[in-house]
Structure formats: C-alpha cells, structure tokens
PDB file of C-alpha atoms in Angstrom:
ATOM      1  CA  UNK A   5       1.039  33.534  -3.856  1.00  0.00           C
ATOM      2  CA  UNK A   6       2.833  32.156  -0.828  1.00  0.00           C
ATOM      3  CA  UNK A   7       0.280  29.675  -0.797  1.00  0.00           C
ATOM      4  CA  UNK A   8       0.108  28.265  -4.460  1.00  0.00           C
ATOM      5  CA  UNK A   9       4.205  28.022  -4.229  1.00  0.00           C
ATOM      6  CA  UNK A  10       4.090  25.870  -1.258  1.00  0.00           C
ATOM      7  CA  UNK A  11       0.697  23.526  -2.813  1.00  0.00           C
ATOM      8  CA  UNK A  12       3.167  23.191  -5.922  1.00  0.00           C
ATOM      9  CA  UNK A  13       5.575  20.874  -3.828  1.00  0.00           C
ATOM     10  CA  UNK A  14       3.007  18.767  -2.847  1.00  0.00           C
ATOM     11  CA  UNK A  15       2.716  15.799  -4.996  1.00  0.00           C
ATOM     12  CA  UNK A  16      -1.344  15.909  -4.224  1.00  0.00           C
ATOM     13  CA  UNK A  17      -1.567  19.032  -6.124  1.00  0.00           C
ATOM     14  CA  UNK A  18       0.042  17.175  -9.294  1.00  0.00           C
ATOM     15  CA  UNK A  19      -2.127  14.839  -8.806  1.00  0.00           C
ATOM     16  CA  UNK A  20      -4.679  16.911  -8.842  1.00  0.00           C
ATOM     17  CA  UNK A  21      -3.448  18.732 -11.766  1.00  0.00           C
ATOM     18  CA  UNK A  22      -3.733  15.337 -13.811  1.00  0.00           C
ATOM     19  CA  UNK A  23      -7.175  14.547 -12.563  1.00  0.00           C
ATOM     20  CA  UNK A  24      -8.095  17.967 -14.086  1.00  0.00           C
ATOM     21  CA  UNK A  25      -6.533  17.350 -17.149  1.00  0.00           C
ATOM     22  CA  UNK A  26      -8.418  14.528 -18.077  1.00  0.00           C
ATOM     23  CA  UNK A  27     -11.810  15.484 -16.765  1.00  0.00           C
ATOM     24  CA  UNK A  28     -11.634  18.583 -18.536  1.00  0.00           C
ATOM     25  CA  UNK A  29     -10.641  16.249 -21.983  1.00  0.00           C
ATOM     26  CA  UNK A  30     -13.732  14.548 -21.143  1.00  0.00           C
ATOM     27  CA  UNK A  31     -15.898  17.523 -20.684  1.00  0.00           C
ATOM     28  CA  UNK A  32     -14.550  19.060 -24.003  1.00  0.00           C
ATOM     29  CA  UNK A  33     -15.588  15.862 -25.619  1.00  0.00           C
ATOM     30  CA  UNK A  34     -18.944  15.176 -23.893  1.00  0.00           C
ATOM     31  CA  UNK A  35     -19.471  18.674 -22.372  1.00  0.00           C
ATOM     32  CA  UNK A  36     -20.203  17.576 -19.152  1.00  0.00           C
ATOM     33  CA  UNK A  37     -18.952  15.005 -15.918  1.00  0.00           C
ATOM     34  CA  UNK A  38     -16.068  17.144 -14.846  1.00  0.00           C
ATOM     35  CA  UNK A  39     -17.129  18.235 -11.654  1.00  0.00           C
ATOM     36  CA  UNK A  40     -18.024  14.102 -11.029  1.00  0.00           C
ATOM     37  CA  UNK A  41     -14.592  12.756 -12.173  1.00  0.00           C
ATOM     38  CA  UNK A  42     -12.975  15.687  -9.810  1.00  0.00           C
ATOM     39  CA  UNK A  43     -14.537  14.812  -6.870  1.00  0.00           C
ATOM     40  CA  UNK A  44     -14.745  11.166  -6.957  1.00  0.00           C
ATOM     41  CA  UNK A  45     -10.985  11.165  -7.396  1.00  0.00           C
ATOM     42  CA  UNK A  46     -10.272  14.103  -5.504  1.00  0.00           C
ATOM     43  CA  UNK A  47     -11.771  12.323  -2.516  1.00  0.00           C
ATOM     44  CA  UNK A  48      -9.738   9.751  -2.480  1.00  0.00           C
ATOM     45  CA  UNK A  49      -6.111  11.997  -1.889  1.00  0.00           C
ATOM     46  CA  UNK A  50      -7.664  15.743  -0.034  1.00  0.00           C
ATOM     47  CA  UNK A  51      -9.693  16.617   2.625  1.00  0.00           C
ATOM     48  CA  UNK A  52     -13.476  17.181   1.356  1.00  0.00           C
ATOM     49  CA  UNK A  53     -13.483  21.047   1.584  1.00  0.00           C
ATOM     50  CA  UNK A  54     -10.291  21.310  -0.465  1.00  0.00           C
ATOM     51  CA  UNK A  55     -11.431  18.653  -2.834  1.00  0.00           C
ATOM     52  CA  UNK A  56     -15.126  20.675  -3.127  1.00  0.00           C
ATOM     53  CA  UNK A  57     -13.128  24.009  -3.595  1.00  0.00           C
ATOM     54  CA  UNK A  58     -11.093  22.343  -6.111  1.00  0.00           C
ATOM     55  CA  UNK A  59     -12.878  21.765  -9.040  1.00  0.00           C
ATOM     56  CA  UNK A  60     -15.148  25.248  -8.295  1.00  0.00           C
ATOM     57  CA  UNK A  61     -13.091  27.891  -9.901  1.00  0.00           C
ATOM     58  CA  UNK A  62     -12.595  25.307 -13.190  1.00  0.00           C
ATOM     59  CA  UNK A  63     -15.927  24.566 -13.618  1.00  0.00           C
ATOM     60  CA  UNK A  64     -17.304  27.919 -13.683  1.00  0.00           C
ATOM     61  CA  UNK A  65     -14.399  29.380 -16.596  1.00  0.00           C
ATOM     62  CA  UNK A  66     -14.425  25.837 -18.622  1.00  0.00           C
ATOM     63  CA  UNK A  67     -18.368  26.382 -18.627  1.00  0.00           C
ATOM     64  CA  UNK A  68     -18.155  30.117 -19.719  1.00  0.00           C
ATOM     65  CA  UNK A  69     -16.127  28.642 -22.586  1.00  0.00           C
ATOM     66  CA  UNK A  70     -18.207  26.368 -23.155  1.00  0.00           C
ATOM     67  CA  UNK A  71     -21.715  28.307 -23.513  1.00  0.00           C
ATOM     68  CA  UNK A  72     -19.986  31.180 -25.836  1.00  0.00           C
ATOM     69  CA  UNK A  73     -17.774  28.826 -28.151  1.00  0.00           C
ATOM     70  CA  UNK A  74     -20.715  29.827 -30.592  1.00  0.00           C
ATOM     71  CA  UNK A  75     -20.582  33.410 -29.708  1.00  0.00           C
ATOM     72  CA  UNK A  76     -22.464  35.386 -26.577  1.00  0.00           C
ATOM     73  CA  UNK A  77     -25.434  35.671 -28.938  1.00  0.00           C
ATOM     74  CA  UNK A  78     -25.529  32.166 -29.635  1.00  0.00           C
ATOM     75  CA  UNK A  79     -25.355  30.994 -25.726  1.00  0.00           C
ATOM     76  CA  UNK A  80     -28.250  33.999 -24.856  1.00  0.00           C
ATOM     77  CA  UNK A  81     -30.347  32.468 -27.553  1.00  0.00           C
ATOM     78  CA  UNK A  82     -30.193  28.937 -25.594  1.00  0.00           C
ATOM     79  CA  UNK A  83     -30.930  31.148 -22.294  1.00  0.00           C
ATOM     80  CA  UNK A  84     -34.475  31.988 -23.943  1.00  0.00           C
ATOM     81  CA  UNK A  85     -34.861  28.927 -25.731  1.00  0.00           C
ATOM     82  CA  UNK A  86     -34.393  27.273 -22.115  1.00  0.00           C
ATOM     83  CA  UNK A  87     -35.272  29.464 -19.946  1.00  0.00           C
ATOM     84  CA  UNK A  88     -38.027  27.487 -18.349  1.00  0.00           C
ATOM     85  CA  UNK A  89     -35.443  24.658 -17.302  1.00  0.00           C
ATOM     86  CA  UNK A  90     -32.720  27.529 -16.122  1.00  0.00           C
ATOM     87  CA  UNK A  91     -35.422  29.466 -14.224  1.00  0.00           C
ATOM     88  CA  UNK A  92     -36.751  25.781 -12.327  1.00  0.00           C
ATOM     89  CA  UNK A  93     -33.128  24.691 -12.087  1.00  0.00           C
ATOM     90  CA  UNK A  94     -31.795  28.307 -10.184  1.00  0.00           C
ATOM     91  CA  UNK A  95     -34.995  28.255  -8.604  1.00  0.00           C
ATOM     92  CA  UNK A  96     -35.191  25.048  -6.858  1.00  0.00           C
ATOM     93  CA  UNK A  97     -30.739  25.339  -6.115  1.00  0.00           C
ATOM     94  CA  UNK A  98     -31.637  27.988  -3.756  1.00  0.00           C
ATOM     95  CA  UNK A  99     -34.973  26.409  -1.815  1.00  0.00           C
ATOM     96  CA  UNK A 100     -33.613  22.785  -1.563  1.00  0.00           C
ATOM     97  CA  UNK A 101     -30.052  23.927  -0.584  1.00  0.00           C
ATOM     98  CA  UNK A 102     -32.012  25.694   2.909  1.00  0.00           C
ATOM     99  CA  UNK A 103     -32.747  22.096   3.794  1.00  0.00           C
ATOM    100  CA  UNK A 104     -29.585  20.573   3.026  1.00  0.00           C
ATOM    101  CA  UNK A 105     -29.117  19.508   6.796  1.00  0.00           C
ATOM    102  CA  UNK A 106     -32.258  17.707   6.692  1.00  0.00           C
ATOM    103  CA  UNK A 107     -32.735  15.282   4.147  1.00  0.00           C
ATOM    104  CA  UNK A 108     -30.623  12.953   3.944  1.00  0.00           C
ATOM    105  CA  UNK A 109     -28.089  13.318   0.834  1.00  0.00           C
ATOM    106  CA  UNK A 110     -27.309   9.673   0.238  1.00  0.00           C
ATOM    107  CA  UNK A 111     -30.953   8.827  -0.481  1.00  0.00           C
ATOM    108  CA  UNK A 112     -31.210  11.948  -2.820  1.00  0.00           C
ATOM    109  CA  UNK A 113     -28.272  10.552  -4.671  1.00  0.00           C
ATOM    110  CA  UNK A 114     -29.372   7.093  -4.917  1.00  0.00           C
ATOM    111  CA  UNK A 115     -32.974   8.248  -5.907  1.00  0.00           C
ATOM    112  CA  UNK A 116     -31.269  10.319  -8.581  1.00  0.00           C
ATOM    113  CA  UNK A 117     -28.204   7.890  -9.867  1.00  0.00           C
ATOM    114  CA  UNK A 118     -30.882   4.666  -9.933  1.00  0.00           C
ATOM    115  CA  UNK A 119     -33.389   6.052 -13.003  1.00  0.00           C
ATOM    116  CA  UNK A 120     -30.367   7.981 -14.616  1.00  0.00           C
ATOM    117  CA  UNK A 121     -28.576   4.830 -15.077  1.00  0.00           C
ATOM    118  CA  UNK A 122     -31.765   3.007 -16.181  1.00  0.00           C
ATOM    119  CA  UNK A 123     -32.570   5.463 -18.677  1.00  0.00           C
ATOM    120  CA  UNK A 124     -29.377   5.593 -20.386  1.00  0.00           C
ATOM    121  CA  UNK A 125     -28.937   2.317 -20.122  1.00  0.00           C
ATOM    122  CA  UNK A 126     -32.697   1.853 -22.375  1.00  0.00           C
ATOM    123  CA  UNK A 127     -31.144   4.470 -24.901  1.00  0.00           C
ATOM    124  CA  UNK A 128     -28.216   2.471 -25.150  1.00  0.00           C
ATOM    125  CA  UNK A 129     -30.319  -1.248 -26.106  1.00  0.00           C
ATOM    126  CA  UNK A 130     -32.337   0.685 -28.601  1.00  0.00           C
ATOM    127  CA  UNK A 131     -35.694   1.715 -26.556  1.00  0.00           C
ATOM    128  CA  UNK A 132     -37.057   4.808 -27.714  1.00  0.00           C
ATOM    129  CA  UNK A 133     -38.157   6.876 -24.387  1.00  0.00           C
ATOM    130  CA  UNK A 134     -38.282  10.348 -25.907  1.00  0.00           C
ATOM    131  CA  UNK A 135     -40.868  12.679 -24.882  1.00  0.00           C
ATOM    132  CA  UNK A 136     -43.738  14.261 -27.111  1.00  0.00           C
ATOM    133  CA  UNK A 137     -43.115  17.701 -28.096  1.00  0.00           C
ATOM    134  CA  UNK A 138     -46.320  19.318 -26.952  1.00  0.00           C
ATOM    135  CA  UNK A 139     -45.463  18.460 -23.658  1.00  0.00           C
ATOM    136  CA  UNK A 140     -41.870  19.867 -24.131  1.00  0.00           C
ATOM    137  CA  UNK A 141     -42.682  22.990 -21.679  1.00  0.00           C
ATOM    138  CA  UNK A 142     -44.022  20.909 -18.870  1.00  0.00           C
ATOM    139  CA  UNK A 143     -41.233  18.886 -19.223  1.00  0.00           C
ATOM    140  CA  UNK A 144     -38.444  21.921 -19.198  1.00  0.00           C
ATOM    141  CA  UNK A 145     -40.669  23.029 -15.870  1.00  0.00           C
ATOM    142  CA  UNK A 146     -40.179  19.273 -14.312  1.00  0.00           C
ATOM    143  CA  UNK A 147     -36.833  18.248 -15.232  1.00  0.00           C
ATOM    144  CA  UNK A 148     -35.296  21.273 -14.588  1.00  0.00           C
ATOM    145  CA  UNK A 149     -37.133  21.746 -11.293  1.00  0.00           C
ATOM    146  CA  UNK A 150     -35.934  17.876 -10.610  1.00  0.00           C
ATOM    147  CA  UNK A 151     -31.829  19.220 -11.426  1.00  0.00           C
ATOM    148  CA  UNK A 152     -32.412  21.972  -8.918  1.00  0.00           C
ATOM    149  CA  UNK A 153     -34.107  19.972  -5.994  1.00  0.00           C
ATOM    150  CA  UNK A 154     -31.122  17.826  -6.256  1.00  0.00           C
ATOM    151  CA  UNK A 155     -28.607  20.432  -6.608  1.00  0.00           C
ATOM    152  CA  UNK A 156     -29.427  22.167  -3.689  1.00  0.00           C
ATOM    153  CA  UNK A 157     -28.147  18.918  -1.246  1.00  0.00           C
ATOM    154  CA  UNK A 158     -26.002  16.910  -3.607  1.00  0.00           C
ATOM    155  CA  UNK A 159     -24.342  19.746  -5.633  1.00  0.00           C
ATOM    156  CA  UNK A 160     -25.371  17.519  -8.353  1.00  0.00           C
ATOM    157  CA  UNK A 161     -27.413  19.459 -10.908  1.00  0.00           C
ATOM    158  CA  UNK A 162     -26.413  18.113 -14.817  1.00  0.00           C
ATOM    159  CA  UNK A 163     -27.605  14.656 -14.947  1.00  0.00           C
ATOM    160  CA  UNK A 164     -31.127  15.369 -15.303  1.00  0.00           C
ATOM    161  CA  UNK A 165     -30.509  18.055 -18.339  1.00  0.00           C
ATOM    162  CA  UNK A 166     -28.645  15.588 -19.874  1.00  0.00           C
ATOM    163  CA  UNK A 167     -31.639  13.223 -19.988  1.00  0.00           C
ATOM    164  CA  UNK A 168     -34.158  15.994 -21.266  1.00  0.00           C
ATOM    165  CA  UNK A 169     -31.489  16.981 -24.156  1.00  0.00           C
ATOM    166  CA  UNK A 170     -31.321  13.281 -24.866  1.00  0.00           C
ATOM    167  CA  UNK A 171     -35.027  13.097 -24.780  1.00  0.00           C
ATOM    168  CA  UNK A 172     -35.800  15.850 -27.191  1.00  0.00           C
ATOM    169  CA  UNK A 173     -32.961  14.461 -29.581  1.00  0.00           C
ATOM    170  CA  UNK A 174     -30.864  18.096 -29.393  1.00  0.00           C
ATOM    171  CA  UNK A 175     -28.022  18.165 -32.354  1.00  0.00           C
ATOM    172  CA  UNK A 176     -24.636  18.345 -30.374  1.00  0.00           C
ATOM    173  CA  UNK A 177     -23.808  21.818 -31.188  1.00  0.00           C
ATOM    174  CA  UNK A 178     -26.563  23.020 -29.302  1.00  0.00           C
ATOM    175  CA  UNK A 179     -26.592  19.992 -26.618  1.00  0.00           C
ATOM    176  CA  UNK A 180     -22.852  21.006 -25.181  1.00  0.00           C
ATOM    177  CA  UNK A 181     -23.767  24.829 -25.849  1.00  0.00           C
ATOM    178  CA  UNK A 182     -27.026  24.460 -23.259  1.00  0.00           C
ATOM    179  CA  UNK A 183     -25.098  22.439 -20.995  1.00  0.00           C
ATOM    180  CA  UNK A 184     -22.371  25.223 -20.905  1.00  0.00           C
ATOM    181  CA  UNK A 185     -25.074  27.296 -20.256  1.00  0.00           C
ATOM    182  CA  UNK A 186     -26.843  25.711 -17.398  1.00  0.00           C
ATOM    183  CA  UNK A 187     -23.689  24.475 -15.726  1.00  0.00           C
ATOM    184  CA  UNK A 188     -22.137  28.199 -15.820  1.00  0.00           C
ATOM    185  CA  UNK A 189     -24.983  29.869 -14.285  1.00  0.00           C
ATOM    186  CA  UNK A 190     -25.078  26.653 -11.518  1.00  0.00           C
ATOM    187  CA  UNK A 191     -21.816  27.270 -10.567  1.00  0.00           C
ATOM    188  CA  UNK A 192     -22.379  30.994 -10.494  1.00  0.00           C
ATOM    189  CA  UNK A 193     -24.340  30.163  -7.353  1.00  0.00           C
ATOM    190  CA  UNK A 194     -22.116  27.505  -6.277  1.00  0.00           C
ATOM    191  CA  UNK A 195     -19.381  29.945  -6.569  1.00  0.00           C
ATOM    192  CA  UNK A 196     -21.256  33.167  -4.936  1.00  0.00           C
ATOM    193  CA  UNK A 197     -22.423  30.640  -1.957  1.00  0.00           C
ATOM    194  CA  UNK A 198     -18.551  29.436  -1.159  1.00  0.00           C
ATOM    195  CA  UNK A 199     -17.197  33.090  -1.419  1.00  0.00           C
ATOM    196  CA  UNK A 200     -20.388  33.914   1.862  1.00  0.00           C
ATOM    197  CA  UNK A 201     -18.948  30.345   3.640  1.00  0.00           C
ATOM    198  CA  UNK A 202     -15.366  31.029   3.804  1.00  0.00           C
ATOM    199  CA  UNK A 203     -14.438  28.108   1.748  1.00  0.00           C
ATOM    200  CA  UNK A 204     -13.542  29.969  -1.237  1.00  0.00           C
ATOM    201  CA  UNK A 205     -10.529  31.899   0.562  1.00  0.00           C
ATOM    202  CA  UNK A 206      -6.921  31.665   1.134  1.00  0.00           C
ATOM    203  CA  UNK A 207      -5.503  28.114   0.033  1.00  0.00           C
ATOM    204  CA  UNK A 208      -8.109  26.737  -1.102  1.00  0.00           C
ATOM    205  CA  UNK A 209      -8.768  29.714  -3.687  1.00  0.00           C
ATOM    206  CA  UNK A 210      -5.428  29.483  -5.275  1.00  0.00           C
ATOM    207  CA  UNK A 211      -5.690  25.653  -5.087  1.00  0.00           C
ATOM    208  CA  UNK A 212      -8.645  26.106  -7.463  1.00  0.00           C
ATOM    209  CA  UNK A 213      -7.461  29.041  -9.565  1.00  0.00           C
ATOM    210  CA  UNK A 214      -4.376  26.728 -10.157  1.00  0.00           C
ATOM    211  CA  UNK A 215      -6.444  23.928 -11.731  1.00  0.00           C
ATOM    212  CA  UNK A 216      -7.859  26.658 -14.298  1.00  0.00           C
ATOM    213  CA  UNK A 217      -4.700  25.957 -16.546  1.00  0.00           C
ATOM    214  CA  UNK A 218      -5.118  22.080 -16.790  1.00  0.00           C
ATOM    215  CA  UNK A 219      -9.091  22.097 -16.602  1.00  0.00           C
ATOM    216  CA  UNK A 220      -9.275  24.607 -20.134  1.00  0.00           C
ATOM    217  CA  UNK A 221      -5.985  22.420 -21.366  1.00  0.00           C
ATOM    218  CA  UNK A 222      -7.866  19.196 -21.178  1.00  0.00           C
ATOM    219  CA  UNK A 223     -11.194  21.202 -22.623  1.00  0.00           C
ATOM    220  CA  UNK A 224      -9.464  22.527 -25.895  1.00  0.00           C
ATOM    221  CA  UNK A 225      -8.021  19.024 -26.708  1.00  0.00           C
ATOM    222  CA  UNK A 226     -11.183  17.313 -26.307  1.00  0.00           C
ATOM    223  CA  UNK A 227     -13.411  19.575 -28.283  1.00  0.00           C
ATOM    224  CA  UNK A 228     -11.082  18.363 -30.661  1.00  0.00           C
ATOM    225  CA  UNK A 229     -12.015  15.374 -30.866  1.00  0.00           C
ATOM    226  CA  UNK A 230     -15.457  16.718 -30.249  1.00  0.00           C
ATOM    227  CA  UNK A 231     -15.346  18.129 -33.914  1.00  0.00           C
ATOM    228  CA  UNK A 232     -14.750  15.426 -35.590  1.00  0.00           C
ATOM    229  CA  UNK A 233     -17.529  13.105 -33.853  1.00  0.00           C
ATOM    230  CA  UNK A 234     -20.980  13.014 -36.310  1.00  0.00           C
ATOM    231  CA  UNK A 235     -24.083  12.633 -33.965  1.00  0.00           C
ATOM    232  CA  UNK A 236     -24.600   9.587 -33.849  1.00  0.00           C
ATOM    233  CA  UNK A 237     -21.071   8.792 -32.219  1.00  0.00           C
ATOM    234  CA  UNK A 238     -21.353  11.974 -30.055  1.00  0.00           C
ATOM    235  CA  UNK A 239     -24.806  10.240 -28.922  1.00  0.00           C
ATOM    236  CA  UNK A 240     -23.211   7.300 -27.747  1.00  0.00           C
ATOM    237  CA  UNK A 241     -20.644   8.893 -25.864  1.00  0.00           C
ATOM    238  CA  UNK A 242     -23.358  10.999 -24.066  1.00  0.00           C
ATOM    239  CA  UNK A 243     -25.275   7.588 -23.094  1.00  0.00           C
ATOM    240  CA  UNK A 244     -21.911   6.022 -22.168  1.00  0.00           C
ATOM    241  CA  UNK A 245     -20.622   8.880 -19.707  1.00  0.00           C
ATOM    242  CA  UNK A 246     -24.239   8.946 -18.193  1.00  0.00           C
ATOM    243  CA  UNK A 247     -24.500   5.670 -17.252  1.00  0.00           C
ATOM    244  CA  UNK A 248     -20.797   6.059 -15.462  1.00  0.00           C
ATOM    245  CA  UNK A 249     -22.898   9.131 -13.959  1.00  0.00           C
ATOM    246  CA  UNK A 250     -25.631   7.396 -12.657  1.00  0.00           C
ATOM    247  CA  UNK A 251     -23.294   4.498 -11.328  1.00  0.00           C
ATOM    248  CA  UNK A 252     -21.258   6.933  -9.095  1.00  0.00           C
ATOM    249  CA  UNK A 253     -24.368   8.427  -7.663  1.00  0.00           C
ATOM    250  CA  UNK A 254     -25.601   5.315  -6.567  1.00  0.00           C
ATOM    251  CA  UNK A 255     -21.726   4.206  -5.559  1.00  0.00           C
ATOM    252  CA  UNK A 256     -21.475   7.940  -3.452  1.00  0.00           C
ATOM    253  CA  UNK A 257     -24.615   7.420  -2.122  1.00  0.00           C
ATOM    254  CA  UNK A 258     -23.528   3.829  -0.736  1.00  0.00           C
ATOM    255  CA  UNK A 259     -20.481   5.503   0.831  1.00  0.00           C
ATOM    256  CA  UNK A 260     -22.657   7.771   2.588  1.00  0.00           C
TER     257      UNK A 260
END
C-alpha cells in the first residue's frame, strides 16, 4: 500500500492513468489494441519493465469482461468453436517464447506489422481476401499457430486473430467475444510467466492493479458506443485500428 500511495504523487502514474483510460475506450469499442496503445505510450515516460508490468494486470480483468459480457456459457462456446486457433496460439506462446533470446524481435515485428498493414489496408479499398470455408480448420491451425510464434518474442499475439475474424466475416458480437477470449487466456500466461520472473512483485504489482480502475472505466464507456455501431461501421473501425496496428509494429521494430 506504501507503494501505490507514493506512485500516486508521481505525475507519471496520472499519466499513465489517462493512457489507460483511453486505450481501454478503444478496446471497449474495437475489443482489442490496448496492450499496443499502453506500451507505445508508456515507453515514452517509464522504464520498460514498469511500462510491460503496467498494462498486465488490466489486460487480463478487461479481457475476462470482455469474453463473458455474453455470459460464461457464451465465451466457453467460442472456446470450442475456436479451439483449434486457442490450442496453436497457447501452444506456440510457450515454444517460441524458449527462444526469445535468439531471434531477433525487431525482424519478427516487422515480418508481422508489414502483411497486417497490407491486408487491412486491401479490406479497406474494397478487395475481397476472405478465405474459403472448407479450409477454415487449416486456417484456425495456421493463423493461430502464426499469433503464438509471434507472441512468444514480441508479446504480440492479437493481430493475426484479428485478420482470420476479418477473413471469415465474424458478426461483432461474436468477433469482440473471441477476442476476449483469446486475449484472456494469452495473458493468463503472460501473467503466470511475470509472477515466476519477479516482475510482477512489489511496485510494479500495485502500479498495475492501480490501472484496473481506469482500464474497465474506459472499457464500459466504449462498449457504449460499441452498441450502437451496426456491422458495417464496427467493420471499419476494426480495419482502421489494424492498420494503426500494423504501422506500430513496423515503427517498434525500426526502433529496435
């Protein structure tokens, strides 16, 4: 407690409650790029370890949120429906994170940010790039296996689900329920990982339980507006925030 009282007369911490605020607005409206907008502005005002810790502890409860806003039944229904891409995705977290001091991250990040950014950017002029739906399995088994190899060195798991539930044409109920869904159990992991490392402890853990407040805050204002967005709107925005996505991969990786 001694700790959160003295972070609360730091005028970094406000700033990082703000930050939080709004990423979590955009998350409630998209249902995903939180954990991008909190690090990429994080980064620019705390030390990487505090601004990783962060945005850990508001991830994981606005994504529990998230997946159940349905119901628990609903978001274990999308667990089976998906469970291809969740079992590839976990999977491939775990075996690509042992080599995270080996390859290096800024060409992972490039490699993923340059055909994000391209894609949504065809979806955007019109193209139609969905894929069949006989090969809908194969592709839960690629994609998702793609989001986990990436994951594992980049922390970066989301953009390639978004592109699959794009691809398939999901109805935005279910699109921000899966995500919910995907991103919990992600940063689950994340979460259990950073508890075994040390960096989940002390400051740093009431840092990140402070942002809760402002991360659900922003959420429940921008499902709001969430509500009131018919698909085809809700579509755009998706294509919109992915491109910004794909653009800060490519801009992180450059920074590398």
């Amino acid at each position: 407690m001694e700790s959160l009282l003295h972070l609360t007369g730091d005028p970094a911490f406000w700033a990082a409650c703000a930050v939080t605020l709004f990423a979590g607005f955009v998350k409630g409206v998209a249902g995903f790029a939180m954990p991008l907008i909190m690090i990429s502005s994080f980064s620019a005002f705390l030390p990487p370890e505090q601004a990783l810790a962060g945005l850990i502890l508001p991830t994981l409860v606005t994504n529990v949120s998230q997946a159940t806003r349905q119901g628990v039944a609903a978001a274990w229904d999308s667990v089976l429906a998906y469970r291809r891409f969740l079992i590839a995705t976990l999977v491939m977290i775990v075996v690509s994170a042992q080599f995270v001091r080996v390859i290096p991250q800024a060409a992972f990040l490039m490699l993923l940010g340059l055909p994000i950014t391209a894609f949504a950017l065809a979806q955007i002029s019109g193209r139609k790039l969905a894929l069949r739906l006989e090969h809908r399995d194969r592709a839960e088994w690629i994609m998702g296996g793609i989001g986990g190899l990436y994951g594992g060195v980049s922390g970066v798991w989301g953009p390639p689900l978004i592109v699959y539930l794009l691809s398939i044409g999901a109805e935005k109920v279910e699109t921000v329920r899966v995500q919910g869904v995907v991103f919990f159990l992600g940063a689950l992991v994340l979460f259990g990982a950073h508890l075994q490392t040390g960096l989940m402890a002390g400051p740093n853990l009431w840092f990140s339980a402070a942002l809760v407040l402002p991360a659900m805050a922003g959420q429940v204002f921008g499902q709001r507006v969430q509500d009131r967005m018919d698909q085809a709107r809700f579509r755009r925005w998706t294509q919109g925030l992915l491109v910004l996505t794909g653009v800060n991969l490519v801009w992180r990786a450059l920074m590398l």
